[in-house]
Amino acid sequence: MLLSIAVIIAAAVWSAASEQEDALADLSHEQALLATAVAIDFEARLASHHGAAARDESTILDEVLLELLAGARRLEEQGELLVMVARPGQRGFLTTDRRVIPSARIRSALDGSDASVVIPREEAPSLGLPRRTAVAGVARVASRGPQPWGIVVVTSAERLRDRQRQDTWRLGFTVVIATAVVGGLGGIARRRMRSALDLERAIAISTVLREREAALAKADKMATLAALSTGIAHELGTPLSVIVGRVEQVLGRMTEDERSSSALRIVLEQVERIRRIVRGCLALARGDAPHLVPTPPEAVARRAADLVRHRFDKAEVELVPRIDADLANVACDPSLLEQAIVNVLLNACHATPAGGHVSLDVHASDGRIFFVVDDDGVGIPDAVAERASEPFFSTKREEGGTGLGLTIAREIVKHHRGELTVARRTDGPGTRAVIAVGT
Ligand SMILES: Nc1ncnc2c1ncn2[C@@H]1O[C@H](COP(=O)(O)OP(=O)(O)O)[C@@H](O)[C@H]1O
Ligand SMILES: [Mg+2]
């Protein structure tokens, strides 16, 4: 701000200085013209005087000389103007009130070929002028001798002084206005900046608070979920043992009905699956170290697809597995990883209208195995995708959504030190869910 004011002042000073220079030049020119006019008049009078009495120029009396300057005296009456004459070779200048003024400055201007000369303010009083810069116009009139007559018209630079005063005022005024404008604008800018900063700070604080609240709420929900699932898993243990016991009893007695006994064996298999999942969930909730076994990704993907097959058939959505050959084994708890893929596939099926497709693509990249589920469903808004794996977050409450499918899938994938992402597809409508786990 100070810099801008300084620049404005410098510009104003510079402009005032150059205006004064111009004014001085104008005045010098005017004085030179006046001196020339006086000189012409003087020359004419001198010629007629010579005609009347042809005497030596150096003997012309002062009175006579002053008479010769009669025309110029009229000029003097007009204002602060001083007319002087110098005899050829004479150093001093004779004023119309008969003073003789020795001015070296004017003399050297006359001896040179200058038409005017500026007289500094300290020299002005020696000419009987006010203490102010003056300007002298000089003109030469030929004499009979080698040296010319000198005619000098001096004036005090009064107009110049007025102009200087005006300039001083103008400069002061400029500085005041500039300071006010720059100061005012600077103040406004500072206030704006301060309020913008305050706002930014307030937003940052509220964002941090909101994030912390959200994180706490999430942690709270996860803790509730862990407690709940541990409880459920524990409670499930007893009825499952009862089911297994009873089914085994019936199976032992059944000998000839092959269809019924195979159906019962399927019940046992599924119960065993439930137990494994329950055990896995318990381990997960307790935060146990993962027990991962090398498993072919193809087997995991196929089992997951088989588990959801009937749901896809019912919804008339085609499930298309595309599994690369010769994939390295994936380090996983197979039942849990299958469950994670199942949850993702069920969401895809749910989002896709009848006649649509869902693909399950399995491939390896950068030493990891990717299970990619693409659907041609309704798609997922970014805001929903961001929150999709939060516990109990669901946009399908009316249709029985629990908001736990992706939460569990994410926990399982985390347990495998892998990653789960759900986002809108970039290659068309629909959603892409990706589970990436290490080999
Ligand atoms: N394939 C998908 N297409 C569209 N939205 C999806 C998809 N998968 C998940 N979502 C969104 O994520 C939310 C959470 O999913 P999830 O945790 O499985 O809970 P739920 O399926 O019980 O609603 C869903 O309610 C849905 O809004
Ligand atoms: Mg779901």
mmCIF file with all atom_site columns, C-alpha atoms in Angstrom, residues 119-254:
data_model
loop_
_atom_site.group_PDB
_atom_site.id
_atom_site.type_symbol
_atom_site.label_atom_id
_atom_site.label_alt_id
_atom_site.label_comp_id
_atom_site.label_asym_id
_atom_site.label_entity_id
_atom_site.label_seq_id
_atom_site.pdbx_PDB_ins_code
_atom_site.Cartn_x
_atom_site.Cartn_y
_atom_site.Cartn_z
_atom_site.occupancy
_atom_site.B_iso_or_equiv
_atom_site.pdbx_formal_charge
_atom_site.auth_seq_id
_atom_site.auth_comp_id
_atom_site.auth_asym_id
_atom_site.auth_atom_id
_atom_site.pdbx_PDB_model_num
ATOM 1   C CA . ILE A 1 119 ? 17.961  34.444  -13.066 1.00 0.00 ? 119 ILE A CA 1
ATOM 2   C CA . PRO A 1 120 ? 17.882  32.425  -9.868  1.00 0.00 ? 120 PRO A CA 1
ATOM 3   C CA . ARG A 1 121 ? 15.757  33.749  -6.998  1.00 0.00 ? 121 ARG A CA 1
ATOM 4   C CA . GLU A 1 122 ? 18.754  34.762  -4.849  1.00 0.00 ? 122 GLU A CA 1
ATOM 5   C CA . GLU A 1 123 ? 20.083  37.048  -7.623  1.00 0.00 ? 123 GLU A CA 1
ATOM 6   C CA . ALA A 1 124 ? 16.685  38.654  -8.322  1.00 0.00 ? 124 ALA A CA 1
ATOM 7   C CA . PRO A 1 125 ? 16.895  41.266  -5.496  1.00 0.00 ? 125 PRO A CA 1
ATOM 8   C CA . SER A 1 126 ? 20.135  42.653  -6.970  1.00 0.00 ? 126 SER A CA 1
ATOM 9   C CA . LEU A 1 127 ? 18.007  43.704  -9.951  1.00 0.00 ? 127 LEU A CA 1
ATOM 10  C CA . GLY A 1 128 ? 15.457  45.314  -7.670  1.00 0.00 ? 128 GLY A CA 1
ATOM 11  C CA . LEU A 1 129 ? 13.032  42.474  -8.241  1.00 0.00 ? 129 LEU A CA 1
ATOM 12  C CA . PRO A 1 130 ? 11.258  40.392  -5.620  1.00 0.00 ? 130 PRO A CA 1
ATOM 13  C CA . ARG A 1 131 ? 13.129  37.352  -4.354  1.00 0.00 ? 131 ARG A CA 1
ATOM 14  C CA . ARG A 1 132 ? 11.750  35.011  -6.969  1.00 0.00 ? 132 ARG A CA 1
ATOM 15  C CA . THR A 1 133 ? 13.032  33.324  -10.082 1.00 0.00 ? 133 THR A CA 1
ATOM 16  C CA . ALA A 1 134 ? 13.187  35.842  -12.947 1.00 0.00 ? 134 ALA A CA 1
ATOM 17  C CA . VAL A 1 135 ? 13.675  35.544  -16.648 1.00 0.00 ? 135 VAL A CA 1
ATOM 18  C CA . ALA A 1 136 ? 15.600  38.005  -18.810 1.00 0.00 ? 136 ALA A CA 1
ATOM 19  C CA . GLY A 1 137 ? 15.108  38.334  -22.542 1.00 0.00 ? 137 GLY A CA 1
ATOM 20  C CA . VAL A 1 138 ? 18.190  39.749  -24.270 1.00 0.00 ? 138 VAL A CA 1
ATOM 21  C CA . ALA A 1 139 ? 18.533  41.358  -27.699 1.00 0.00 ? 139 ALA A CA 1
ATOM 22  C CA . ARG A 1 140 ? 21.390  43.036  -29.465 1.00 0.00 ? 140 ARG A CA 1
ATOM 23  C CA . VAL A 1 141 ? 21.350  46.255  -31.519 1.00 0.00 ? 141 VAL A CA 1
ATOM 24  C CA . ALA A 1 142 ? 24.253  46.925  -33.849 1.00 0.00 ? 142 ALA A CA 1
ATOM 25  C CA . SER A 1 143 ? 26.408  49.898  -32.949 1.00 0.00 ? 143 SER A CA 1
ATOM 26  C CA . ARG A 1 144 ? 29.002  51.760  -34.914 1.00 0.00 ? 144 ARG A CA 1
ATOM 27  C CA . GLY A 1 145 ? 31.746  50.020  -32.982 1.00 0.00 ? 145 GLY A CA 1
ATOM 28  C CA . PRO A 1 146 ? 32.559  46.324  -32.819 1.00 0.00 ? 146 PRO A CA 1
ATOM 29  C CA . GLN A 1 147 ? 30.372  45.712  -29.739 1.00 0.00 ? 147 GLN A CA 1
ATOM 30  C CA . PRO A 1 148 ? 26.575  45.829  -29.991 1.00 0.00 ? 148 PRO A CA 1
ATOM 31  C CA . TRP A 1 149 ? 24.103  47.575  -27.726 1.00 0.00 ? 149 TRP A CA 1
ATOM 32  C CA . GLY A 1 150 ? 22.404  45.305  -25.277 1.00 0.00 ? 150 GLY A CA 1
ATOM 33  C CA . ILE A 1 151 ? 18.682  45.429  -24.593 1.00 0.00 ? 151 ILE A CA 1
ATOM 34  C CA . VAL A 1 152 ? 17.383  43.456  -21.615 1.00 0.00 ? 152 VAL A CA 1
ATOM 35  C CA . VAL A 1 153 ? 13.797  42.867  -20.505 1.00 0.00 ? 153 VAL A CA 1
ATOM 36  C CA . VAL A 1 154 ? 13.540  41.131  -17.136 1.00 0.00 ? 154 VAL A CA 1
ATOM 37  C CA . THR A 1 155 ? 10.418  39.858  -15.462 1.00 0.00 ? 155 THR A CA 1
ATOM 38  C CA . SER A 1 156 ? 9.755   38.063  -12.258 1.00 0.00 ? 156 SER A CA 1
ATOM 39  C CA . ALA A 1 157 ? 8.257   34.631  -12.845 1.00 0.00 ? 157 ALA A CA 1
ATOM 40  C CA . GLU A 1 158 ? 5.106   35.483  -10.980 1.00 0.00 ? 158 GLU A CA 1
ATOM 41  C CA . ARG A 1 159 ? 2.846   33.286  -13.053 1.00 0.00 ? 159 ARG A CA 1
ATOM 42  C CA . LEU A 1 160 ? 5.376   30.577  -12.544 1.00 0.00 ? 160 LEU A CA 1
ATOM 43  C CA . ARG A 1 161 ? 5.096   31.088  -8.796  1.00 0.00 ? 161 ARG A CA 1
ATOM 44  C CA . ASP A 1 162 ? 1.317   30.901  -9.021  1.00 0.00 ? 162 ASP A CA 1
ATOM 45  C CA . ARG A 1 163 ? 1.644   27.790  -11.009 1.00 0.00 ? 163 ARG A CA 1
ATOM 46  C CA . GLN A 1 164 ? 4.090   26.363  -8.463  1.00 0.00 ? 164 GLN A CA 1
ATOM 47  C CA . ARG A 1 165 ? 1.600   27.125  -5.737  1.00 0.00 ? 165 ARG A CA 1
ATOM 48  C CA . GLN A 1 166 ? -1.124  25.474  -7.737  1.00 0.00 ? 166 GLN A CA 1
ATOM 49  C CA . ASP A 1 167 ? 1.134   22.511  -8.313  1.00 0.00 ? 167 ASP A CA 1
ATOM 50  C CA . THR A 1 168 ? 1.907   22.257  -4.620  1.00 0.00 ? 168 THR A CA 1
ATOM 51  C CA . TRP A 1 169 ? -1.780  22.277  -3.894  1.00 0.00 ? 169 TRP A CA 1
ATOM 52  C CA . ARG A 1 170 ? -2.450  19.792  -6.624  1.00 0.00 ? 170 ARG A CA 1
ATOM 53  C CA . LEU A 1 171 ? 0.352   17.570  -5.340  1.00 0.00 ? 171 LEU A CA 1
ATOM 54  C CA . GLY A 1 172 ? -1.009  17.746  -1.792  1.00 0.00 ? 172 GLY A CA 1
ATOM 55  C CA . PHE A 1 173 ? -4.484  17.030  -3.058  1.00 0.00 ? 173 PHE A CA 1
ATOM 56  C CA . THR A 1 174 ? -3.255  14.086  -5.149  1.00 0.00 ? 174 THR A CA 1
ATOM 57  C CA . VAL A 1 175 ? -1.420  12.632  -2.180  1.00 0.00 ? 175 VAL A CA 1
ATOM 58  C CA . VAL A 1 176 ? -4.464  13.000  0.078   1.00 0.00 ? 176 VAL A CA 1
ATOM 59  C CA . ILE A 1 177 ? -6.809  11.456  -2.494  1.00 0.00 ? 177 ILE A CA 1
ATOM 60  C CA . ALA A 1 178 ? -4.327  8.706   -3.363  1.00 0.00 ? 178 ALA A CA 1
ATOM 61  C CA . THR A 1 179 ? -3.749  7.881   0.292   1.00 0.00 ? 179 THR A CA 1
ATOM 62  C CA . ALA A 1 180 ? -7.489  7.836   0.941   1.00 0.00 ? 180 ALA A CA 1
ATOM 63  C CA . VAL A 1 181 ? -8.238  5.687   -2.104  1.00 0.00 ? 181 VAL A CA 1
ATOM 64  C CA . VAL A 1 182 ? -5.352  3.280   -1.643  1.00 0.00 ? 182 VAL A CA 1
ATOM 65  C CA . GLY A 1 183 ? -5.868  3.177   2.123   1.00 0.00 ? 183 GLY A CA 1
ATOM 66  C CA . GLY A 1 184 ? -9.603  2.633   1.691   1.00 0.00 ? 184 GLY A CA 1
ATOM 67  C CA . LEU A 1 185 ? -9.206  -0.060  -0.935  1.00 0.00 ? 185 LEU A CA 1
ATOM 68  C CA . GLY A 1 186 ? -6.393  -1.684  1.059   1.00 0.00 ? 186 GLY A CA 1
ATOM 69  C CA . GLY A 1 187 ? -8.606  -1.673  4.151   1.00 0.00 ? 187 GLY A CA 1
ATOM 70  C CA . ILE A 1 188 ? -11.485 -3.219  2.260   1.00 0.00 ? 188 ILE A CA 1
ATOM 71  C CA . ALA A 1 189 ? -9.183  -5.854  0.725   1.00 0.00 ? 189 ALA A CA 1
ATOM 72  C CA . ARG A 1 190 ? -7.698  -6.618  4.151   1.00 0.00 ? 190 ARG A CA 1
ATOM 73  C CA . ARG A 1 191 ? -11.138 -6.905  5.728   1.00 0.00 ? 191 ARG A CA 1
ATOM 74  C CA . ARG A 1 192 ? -12.294 -9.153  2.886   1.00 0.00 ? 192 ARG A CA 1
ATOM 75  C CA . MET A 1 193 ? -9.189  -11.280 3.201   1.00 0.00 ? 193 MET A CA 1
ATOM 76  C CA . ARG A 1 194 ? -9.643  -11.529 6.960   1.00 0.00 ? 194 ARG A CA 1
ATOM 77  C CA . SER A 1 195 ? -13.288 -12.543 6.677   1.00 0.00 ? 195 SER A CA 1
ATOM 78  C CA . ALA A 1 196 ? -12.405 -15.043 3.930   1.00 0.00 ? 196 ALA A CA 1
ATOM 79  C CA . LEU A 1 197 ? -9.703  -16.488 6.191   1.00 0.00 ? 197 LEU A CA 1
ATOM 80  C CA . ASP A 1 198 ? -12.125 -16.617 9.128   1.00 0.00 ? 198 ASP A CA 1
ATOM 81  C CA . LEU A 1 199 ? -14.637 -18.414 6.948   1.00 0.00 ? 199 LEU A CA 1
ATOM 82  C CA . GLU A 1 200 ? -12.004 -20.857 5.697   1.00 0.00 ? 200 GLU A CA 1
ATOM 83  C CA . ARG A 1 201 ? -10.890 -21.553 9.252   1.00 0.00 ? 201 ARG A CA 1
ATOM 84  C CA . ALA A 1 202 ? -14.489 -22.070 10.402  1.00 0.00 ? 202 ALA A CA 1
ATOM 85  C CA . ILE A 1 203 ? -15.109 -24.431 7.482   1.00 0.00 ? 203 ILE A CA 1
ATOM 86  C CA . ALA A 1 204 ? -11.889 -26.338 8.212   1.00 0.00 ? 204 ALA A CA 1
ATOM 87  C CA . ILE A 1 205 ? -12.817 -26.695 11.897  1.00 0.00 ? 205 ILE A CA 1
ATOM 88  C CA . SER A 1 206 ? -16.359 -27.826 11.129  1.00 0.00 ? 206 SER A CA 1
ATOM 89  C CA . THR A 1 207 ? -15.038 -30.281 8.506   1.00 0.00 ? 207 THR A CA 1
ATOM 90  C CA . VAL A 1 208 ? -12.606 -31.783 11.020  1.00 0.00 ? 208 VAL A CA 1
ATOM 91  C CA . LEU A 1 209 ? -15.373 -31.993 13.638  1.00 0.00 ? 209 LEU A CA 1
ATOM 92  C CA . ARG A 1 210 ? -17.774 -33.569 11.160  1.00 0.00 ? 210 ARG A CA 1
ATOM 93  C CA . GLU A 1 211 ? -15.143 -36.068 10.016  1.00 0.00 ? 211 GLU A CA 1
ATOM 94  C CA . ARG A 1 212 ? -14.269 -36.937 13.590  1.00 0.00 ? 212 ARG A CA 1
ATOM 95  C CA . GLU A 1 213 ? -17.948 -37.366 14.448  1.00 0.00 ? 213 GLU A CA 1
ATOM 96  C CA . ALA A 1 214 ? -18.464 -39.549 11.389  1.00 0.00 ? 214 ALA A CA 1
ATOM 97  C CA . ALA A 1 215 ? -15.397 -41.645 12.278  1.00 0.00 ? 215 ALA A CA 1
ATOM 98  C CA . LEU A 1 216 ? -16.626 -42.021 15.868  1.00 0.00 ? 216 LEU A CA 1
ATOM 99  C CA . ALA A 1 217 ? -20.115 -42.947 14.691  1.00 0.00 ? 217 ALA A CA 1
ATOM 100 C CA . LYS A 1 218 ? -18.616 -45.498 12.304  1.00 0.00 ? 218 LYS A CA 1
ATOM 101 C CA . ALA A 1 219 ? -16.361 -46.938 15.008  1.00 0.00 ? 219 ALA A CA 1
ATOM 102 C CA . ASP A 1 220 ? -19.355 -47.073 17.308  1.00 0.00 ? 220 ASP A CA 1
ATOM 103 C CA . LYS A 1 221 ? -21.415 -48.908 14.715  1.00 0.00 ? 221 LYS A CA 1
ATOM 104 C CA . MET A 1 222 ? -18.545 -51.319 14.014  1.00 0.00 ? 222 MET A CA 1
ATOM 105 C CA . ALA A 1 223 ? -18.217 -52.065 17.725  1.00 0.00 ? 223 ALA A CA 1
ATOM 106 C CA . THR A 1 224 ? -21.965 -52.689 17.967  1.00 0.00 ? 224 THR A CA 1
ATOM 107 C CA . LEU A 1 225 ? -21.767 -54.900 14.901  1.00 0.00 ? 225 LEU A CA 1
ATOM 108 C CA . ALA A 1 226 ? -18.838 -56.865 16.269  1.00 0.00 ? 226 ALA A CA 1
ATOM 109 C CA . ALA A 1 227 ? -20.631 -57.396 19.597  1.00 0.00 ? 227 ALA A CA 1
ATOM 110 C CA . LEU A 1 228 ? -23.821 -58.351 17.795  1.00 0.00 ? 228 LEU A CA 1
ATOM 111 C CA . SER A 1 229 ? -22.171 -60.772 15.383  1.00 0.00 ? 229 SER A CA 1
ATOM 112 C CA . THR A 1 230 ? -20.101 -62.365 18.152  1.00 0.00 ? 230 THR A CA 1
ATOM 113 C CA . GLY A 1 231 ? -23.302 -62.850 20.111  1.00 0.00 ? 231 GLY A CA 1
ATOM 114 C CA . ILE A 1 232 ? -25.195 -64.241 17.146  1.00 0.00 ? 232 ILE A CA 1
ATOM 115 C CA . ALA A 1 233 ? -22.308 -66.514 16.153  1.00 0.00 ? 233 ALA A CA 1
ATOM 116 C CA . HIS A 1 234 ? -22.107 -67.820 19.669  1.00 0.00 ? 234 HIS A CA 1
ATOM 117 C CA . GLU A 1 235 ? -25.871 -68.358 19.892  1.00 0.00 ? 235 GLU A CA 1
ATOM 118 C CA . LEU A 1 236 ? -25.898 -70.068 16.488  1.00 0.00 ? 236 LEU A CA 1
ATOM 119 C CA . GLY A 1 237 ? -23.357 -72.640 17.680  1.00 0.00 ? 237 GLY A CA 1
ATOM 120 C CA . THR A 1 238 ? -25.842 -74.561 19.839  1.00 0.00 ? 238 THR A CA 1
ATOM 121 C CA . PRO A 1 239 ? -28.751 -74.865 17.350  1.00 0.00 ? 239 PRO A CA 1
ATOM 122 C CA . LEU A 1 240 ? -26.295 -75.772 14.600  1.00 0.00 ? 240 LEU A CA 1
ATOM 123 C CA . SER A 1 241 ? -24.828 -78.576 16.735  1.00 0.00 ? 241 SER A CA 1
ATOM 124 C CA . VAL A 1 242 ? -28.366 -79.771 17.405  1.00 0.00 ? 242 VAL A CA 1
ATOM 125 C CA . ILE A 1 243 ? -29.193 -79.729 13.665  1.00 0.00 ? 243 ILE A CA 1
ATOM 126 C CA . VAL A 1 244 ? -26.001 -81.612 12.813  1.00 0.00 ? 244 VAL A CA 1
ATOM 127 C CA . GLY A 1 245 ? -26.643 -84.186 15.554  1.00 0.00 ? 245 GLY A CA 1
ATOM 128 C CA . ARG A 1 246 ? -30.224 -84.801 14.488  1.00 0.00 ? 246 ARG A CA 1
ATOM 129 C CA . VAL A 1 247 ? -29.447 -85.003 10.797  1.00 0.00 ? 247 VAL A CA 1
ATOM 130 C CA . GLU A 1 248 ? -26.643 -87.482 11.451  1.00 0.00 ? 248 GLU A CA 1
ATOM 131 C CA . GLN A 1 249 ? -29.064 -89.558 13.563  1.00 0.00 ? 249 GLN A CA 1
ATOM 132 C CA . VAL A 1 250 ? -31.651 -89.650 10.763  1.00 0.00 ? 250 VAL A CA 1
ATOM 133 C CA . LEU A 1 251 ? -28.959 -90.365 8.167   1.00 0.00 ? 251 LEU A CA 1
ATOM 134 C CA . GLY A 1 252 ? -27.683 -93.309 10.189  1.00 0.00 ? 252 GLY A CA 1
ATOM 135 C CA . ARG A 1 253 ? -31.143 -94.840 10.219  1.00 0.00 ? 253 ARG A CA 1
ATOM 136 C CA . MET A 1 254 ? -31.842 -94.172 6.577   1.00 0.00 ? 254 MET A CA 1
#
